[in-house]
PDB file of C-alpha atoms in Angstrom:
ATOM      1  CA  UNK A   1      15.006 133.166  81.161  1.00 62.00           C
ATOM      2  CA  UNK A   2      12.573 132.013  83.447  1.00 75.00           C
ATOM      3  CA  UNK A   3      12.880 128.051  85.121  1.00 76.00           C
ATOM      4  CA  UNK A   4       9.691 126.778  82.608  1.00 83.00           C
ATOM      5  CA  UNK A   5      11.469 128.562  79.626  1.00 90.00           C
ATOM      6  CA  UNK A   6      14.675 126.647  80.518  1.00 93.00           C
ATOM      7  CA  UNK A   7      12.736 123.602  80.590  1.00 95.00           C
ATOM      8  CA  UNK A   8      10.619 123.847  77.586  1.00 97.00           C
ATOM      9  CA  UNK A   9      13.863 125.092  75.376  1.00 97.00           C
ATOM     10  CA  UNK A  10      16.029 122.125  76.563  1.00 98.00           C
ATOM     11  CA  UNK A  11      12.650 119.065  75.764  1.00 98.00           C
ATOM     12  CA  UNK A  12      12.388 121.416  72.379  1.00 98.00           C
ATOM     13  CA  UNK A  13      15.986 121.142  72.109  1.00 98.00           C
ATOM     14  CA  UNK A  14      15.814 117.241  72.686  1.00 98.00           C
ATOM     15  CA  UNK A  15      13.080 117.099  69.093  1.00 99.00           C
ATOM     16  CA  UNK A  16      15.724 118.878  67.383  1.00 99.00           C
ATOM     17  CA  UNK A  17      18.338 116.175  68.212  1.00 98.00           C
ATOM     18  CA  UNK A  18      16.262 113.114  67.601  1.00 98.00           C
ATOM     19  CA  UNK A  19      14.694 114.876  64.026  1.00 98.00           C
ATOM     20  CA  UNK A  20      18.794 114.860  63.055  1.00 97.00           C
ATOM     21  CA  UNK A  21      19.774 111.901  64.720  1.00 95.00           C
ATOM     22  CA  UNK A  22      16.375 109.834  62.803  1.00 94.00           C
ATOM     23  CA  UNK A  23      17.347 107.169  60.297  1.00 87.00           C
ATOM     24  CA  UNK A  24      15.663 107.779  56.885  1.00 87.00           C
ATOM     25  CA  UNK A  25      16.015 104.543  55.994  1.00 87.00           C
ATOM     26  CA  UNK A  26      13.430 103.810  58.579  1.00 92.00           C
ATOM     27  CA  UNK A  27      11.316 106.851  57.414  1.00 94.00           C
ATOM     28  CA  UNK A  28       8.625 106.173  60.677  1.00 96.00           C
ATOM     29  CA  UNK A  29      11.070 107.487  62.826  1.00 95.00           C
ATOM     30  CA  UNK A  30      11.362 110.880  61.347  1.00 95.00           C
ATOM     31  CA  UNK A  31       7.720 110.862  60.460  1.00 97.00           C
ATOM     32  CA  UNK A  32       7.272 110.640  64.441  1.00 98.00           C
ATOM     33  CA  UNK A  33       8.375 113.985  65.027  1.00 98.00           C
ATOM     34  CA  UNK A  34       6.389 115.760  62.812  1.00 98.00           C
ATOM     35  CA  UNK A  35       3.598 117.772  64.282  1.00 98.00           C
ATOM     36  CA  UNK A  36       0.699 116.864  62.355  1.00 98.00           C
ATOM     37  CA  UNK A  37       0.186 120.637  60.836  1.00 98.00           C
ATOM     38  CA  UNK A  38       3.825 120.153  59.896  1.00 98.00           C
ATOM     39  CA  UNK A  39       5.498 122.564  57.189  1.00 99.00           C
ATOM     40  CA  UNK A  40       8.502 121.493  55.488  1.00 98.00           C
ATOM     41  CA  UNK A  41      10.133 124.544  52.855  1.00 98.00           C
ATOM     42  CA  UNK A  42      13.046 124.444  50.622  1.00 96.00           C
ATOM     43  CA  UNK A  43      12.543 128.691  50.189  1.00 95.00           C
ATOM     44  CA  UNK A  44      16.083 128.831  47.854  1.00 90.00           C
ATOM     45  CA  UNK A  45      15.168 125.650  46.113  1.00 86.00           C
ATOM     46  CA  UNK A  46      15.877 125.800  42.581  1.00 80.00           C
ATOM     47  CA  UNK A  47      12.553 126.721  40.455  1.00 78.00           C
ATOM     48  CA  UNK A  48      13.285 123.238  38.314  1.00 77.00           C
ATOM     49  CA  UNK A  49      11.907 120.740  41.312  1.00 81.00           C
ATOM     50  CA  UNK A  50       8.626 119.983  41.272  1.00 83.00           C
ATOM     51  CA  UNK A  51       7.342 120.801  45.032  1.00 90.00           C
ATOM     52  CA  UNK A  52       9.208 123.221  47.612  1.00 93.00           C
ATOM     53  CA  UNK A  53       6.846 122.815  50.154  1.00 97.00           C
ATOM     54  CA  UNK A  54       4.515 119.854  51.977  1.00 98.00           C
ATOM     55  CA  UNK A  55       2.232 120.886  54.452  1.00 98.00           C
ATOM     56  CA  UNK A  56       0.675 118.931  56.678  1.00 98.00           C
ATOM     57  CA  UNK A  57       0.554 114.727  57.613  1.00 96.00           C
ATOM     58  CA  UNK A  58      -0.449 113.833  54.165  1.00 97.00           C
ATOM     59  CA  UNK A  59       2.498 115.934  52.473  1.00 97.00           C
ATOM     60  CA  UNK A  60       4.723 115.211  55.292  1.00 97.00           C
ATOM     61  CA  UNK A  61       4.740 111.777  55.014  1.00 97.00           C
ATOM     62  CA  UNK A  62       4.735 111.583  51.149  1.00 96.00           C
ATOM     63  CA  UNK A  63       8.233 113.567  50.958  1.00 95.00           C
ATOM     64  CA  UNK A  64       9.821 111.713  53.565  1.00 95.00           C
ATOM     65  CA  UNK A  65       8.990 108.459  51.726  1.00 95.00           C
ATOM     66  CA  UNK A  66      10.358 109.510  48.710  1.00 93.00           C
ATOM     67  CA  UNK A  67      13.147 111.184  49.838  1.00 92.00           C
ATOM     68  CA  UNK A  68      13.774 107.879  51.328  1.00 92.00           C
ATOM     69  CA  UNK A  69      13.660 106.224  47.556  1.00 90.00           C
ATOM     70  CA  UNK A  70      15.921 108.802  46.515  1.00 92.00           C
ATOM     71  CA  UNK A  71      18.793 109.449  49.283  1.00 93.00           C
ATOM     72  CA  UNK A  72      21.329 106.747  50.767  1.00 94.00           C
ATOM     73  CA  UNK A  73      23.606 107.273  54.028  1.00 94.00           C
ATOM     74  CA  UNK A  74      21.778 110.642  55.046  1.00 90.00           C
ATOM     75  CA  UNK A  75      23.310 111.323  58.098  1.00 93.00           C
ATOM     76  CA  UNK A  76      23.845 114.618  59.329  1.00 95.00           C
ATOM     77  CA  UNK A  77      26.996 115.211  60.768  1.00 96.00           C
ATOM     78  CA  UNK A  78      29.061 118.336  62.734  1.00 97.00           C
ATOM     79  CA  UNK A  79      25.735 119.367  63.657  1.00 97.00           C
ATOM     80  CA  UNK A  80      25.396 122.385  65.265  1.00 98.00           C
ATOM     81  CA  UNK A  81      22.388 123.522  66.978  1.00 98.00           C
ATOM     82  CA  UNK A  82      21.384 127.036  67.905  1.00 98.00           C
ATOM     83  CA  UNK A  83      19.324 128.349  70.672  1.00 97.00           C
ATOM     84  CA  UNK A  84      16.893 131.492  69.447  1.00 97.00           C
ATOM     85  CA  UNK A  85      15.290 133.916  72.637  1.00 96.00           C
ATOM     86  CA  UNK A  86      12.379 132.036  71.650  1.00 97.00           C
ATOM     87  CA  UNK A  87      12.641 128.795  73.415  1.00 97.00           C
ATOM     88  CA  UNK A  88      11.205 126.436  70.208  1.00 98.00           C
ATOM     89  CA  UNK A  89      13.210 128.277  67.825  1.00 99.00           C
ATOM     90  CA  UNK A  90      16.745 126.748  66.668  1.00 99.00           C
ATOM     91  CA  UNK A  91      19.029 126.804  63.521  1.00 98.00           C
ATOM     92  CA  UNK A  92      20.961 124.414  62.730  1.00 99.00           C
ATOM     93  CA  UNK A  93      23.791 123.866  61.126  1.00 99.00           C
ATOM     94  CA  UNK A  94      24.864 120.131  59.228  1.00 98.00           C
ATOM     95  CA  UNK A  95      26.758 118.446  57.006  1.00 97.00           C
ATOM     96  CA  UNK A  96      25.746 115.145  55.343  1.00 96.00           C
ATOM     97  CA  UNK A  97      28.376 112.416  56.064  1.00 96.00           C
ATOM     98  CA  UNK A  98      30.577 111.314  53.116  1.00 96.00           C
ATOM     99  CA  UNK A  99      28.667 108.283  52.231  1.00 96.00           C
ATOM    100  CA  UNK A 100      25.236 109.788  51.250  1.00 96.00           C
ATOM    101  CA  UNK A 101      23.758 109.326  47.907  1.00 95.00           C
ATOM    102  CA  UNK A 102      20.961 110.950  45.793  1.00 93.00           C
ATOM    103  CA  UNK A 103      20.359 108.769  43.157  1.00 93.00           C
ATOM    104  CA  UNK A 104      23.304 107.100  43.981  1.00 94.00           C
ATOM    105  CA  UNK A 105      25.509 109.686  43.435  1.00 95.00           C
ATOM    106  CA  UNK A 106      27.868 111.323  45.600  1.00 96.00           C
ATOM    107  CA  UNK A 107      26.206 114.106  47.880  1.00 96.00           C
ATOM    108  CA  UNK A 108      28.275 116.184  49.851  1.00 96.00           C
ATOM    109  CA  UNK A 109      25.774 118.604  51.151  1.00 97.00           C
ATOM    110  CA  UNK A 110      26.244 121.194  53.872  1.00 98.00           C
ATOM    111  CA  UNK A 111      22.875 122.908  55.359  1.00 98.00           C
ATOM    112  CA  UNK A 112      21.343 125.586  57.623  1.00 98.00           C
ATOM    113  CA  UNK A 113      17.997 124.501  59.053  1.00 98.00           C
ATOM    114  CA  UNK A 114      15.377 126.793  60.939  1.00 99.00           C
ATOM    115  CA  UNK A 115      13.378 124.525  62.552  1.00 99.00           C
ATOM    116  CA  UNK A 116      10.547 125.592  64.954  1.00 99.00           C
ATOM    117  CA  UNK A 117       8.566 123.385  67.625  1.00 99.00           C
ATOM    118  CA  UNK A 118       5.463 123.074  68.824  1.00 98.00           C
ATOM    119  CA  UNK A 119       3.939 120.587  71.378  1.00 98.00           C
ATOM    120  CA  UNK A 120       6.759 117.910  71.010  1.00 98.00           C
ATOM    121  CA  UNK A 121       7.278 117.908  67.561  1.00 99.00           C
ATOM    122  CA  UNK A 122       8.958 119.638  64.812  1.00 99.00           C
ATOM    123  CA  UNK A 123       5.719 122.271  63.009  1.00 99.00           C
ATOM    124  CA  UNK A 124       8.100 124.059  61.255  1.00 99.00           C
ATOM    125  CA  UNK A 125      11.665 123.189  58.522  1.00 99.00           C
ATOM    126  CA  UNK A 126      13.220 125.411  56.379  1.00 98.00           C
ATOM    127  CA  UNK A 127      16.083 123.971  54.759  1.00 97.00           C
ATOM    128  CA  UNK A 128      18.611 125.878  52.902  1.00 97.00           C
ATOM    129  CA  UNK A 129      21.644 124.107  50.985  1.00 96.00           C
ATOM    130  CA  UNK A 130      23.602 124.559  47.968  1.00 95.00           C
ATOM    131  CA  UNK A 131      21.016 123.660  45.267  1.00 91.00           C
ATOM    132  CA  UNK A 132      24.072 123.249  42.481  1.00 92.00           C
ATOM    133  CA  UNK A 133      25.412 120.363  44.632  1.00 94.00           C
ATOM    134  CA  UNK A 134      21.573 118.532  44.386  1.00 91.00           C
ATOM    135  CA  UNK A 135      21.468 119.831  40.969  1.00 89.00           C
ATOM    136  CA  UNK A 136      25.502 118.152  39.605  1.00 92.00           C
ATOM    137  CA  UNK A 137      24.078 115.194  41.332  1.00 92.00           C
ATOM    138  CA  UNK A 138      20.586 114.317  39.386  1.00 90.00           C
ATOM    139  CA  UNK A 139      22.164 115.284  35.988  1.00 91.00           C
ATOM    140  CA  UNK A 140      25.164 112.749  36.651  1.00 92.00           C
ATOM    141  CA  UNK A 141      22.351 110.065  37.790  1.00 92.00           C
ATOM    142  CA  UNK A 142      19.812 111.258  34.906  1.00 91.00           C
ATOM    143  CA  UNK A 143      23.068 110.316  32.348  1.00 93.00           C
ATOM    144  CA  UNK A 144      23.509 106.952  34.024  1.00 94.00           C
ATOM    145  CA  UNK A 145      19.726 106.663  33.729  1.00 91.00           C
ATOM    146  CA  UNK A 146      18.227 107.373  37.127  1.00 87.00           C
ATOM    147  CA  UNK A 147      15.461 109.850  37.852  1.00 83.00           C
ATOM    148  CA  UNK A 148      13.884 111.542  40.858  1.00 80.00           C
ATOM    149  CA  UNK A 149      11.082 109.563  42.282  1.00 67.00           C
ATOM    150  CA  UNK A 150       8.279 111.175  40.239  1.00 57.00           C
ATOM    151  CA  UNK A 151       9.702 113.108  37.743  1.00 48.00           C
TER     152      UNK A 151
END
């Protein structure tokens, strides 16, 4: 690996810790490290929810909002991340901390992230997780009486 390689993986490396380290309940901060062609994918998602992909500012910023409205205590924690040969290339690895919510239910999510980076910011997440985890926690809040932001 060459000395501007070195240096372009570690300032990459340093998006990928602020993007996990972000507050959503201050959704500008995370919005900030979106490159504004930005794609966010959930490519295992289950087929029931409504969008698996944003693209671009608008989309970007709509999903992180509502996610927002939807999602309490997301903090990612034992995160991992991995280096790829390509220096803006990293998986990640995460947990969600005990105290998140969706929909105010319990949401003990574990993920694997490939995130890709481009000029300072984050142009590229796929996010895989355990969709039956999302899935037990809408129908408990859907029988208390809560729905999805939009649904």
């Amino acid at each position: 690996m060459t000395g501007g390689d070195a240096a372009l993986r570690a300032g990459n490396r340093a998006v990928v810790e602020a993007f996990f380290t972000s507050n959503l309940g201050n959704p500008a901060e995370r919005i900030a490290l979106w490159h504004p062609d930005g794609v966010k994918e959930l490519p295992f998602a289950p087929s029931e929810l409504p969008k698996t992909r944003w693209e671009g500012r608008d989309d970007i910023v709509a999903n992180t909002h509502a996610n927002a409205g939807m999602f309490e205590n997301v903090v990612h924690t034992d995160l991992v991340i991995h280096d790829c040969v390509d220096p803006g290339l990293f998986f990640v690895t995460s947990r969600m901390v005990d105290e998140a919510r969706f929909l105010g239910e319990p949401y003990p999510q574990s993920f694997v992230h490939l995130i890709r980076v481009q000029d300072g910011a984050v142009i590229l997440q796929q996010e895989f997780f355990d969709s039956e985890i999302l899935a037990g926690a809408e129908r408990a809040a859907r029988a208390k009486g809560r729905t999805p932001l939009g649904s």
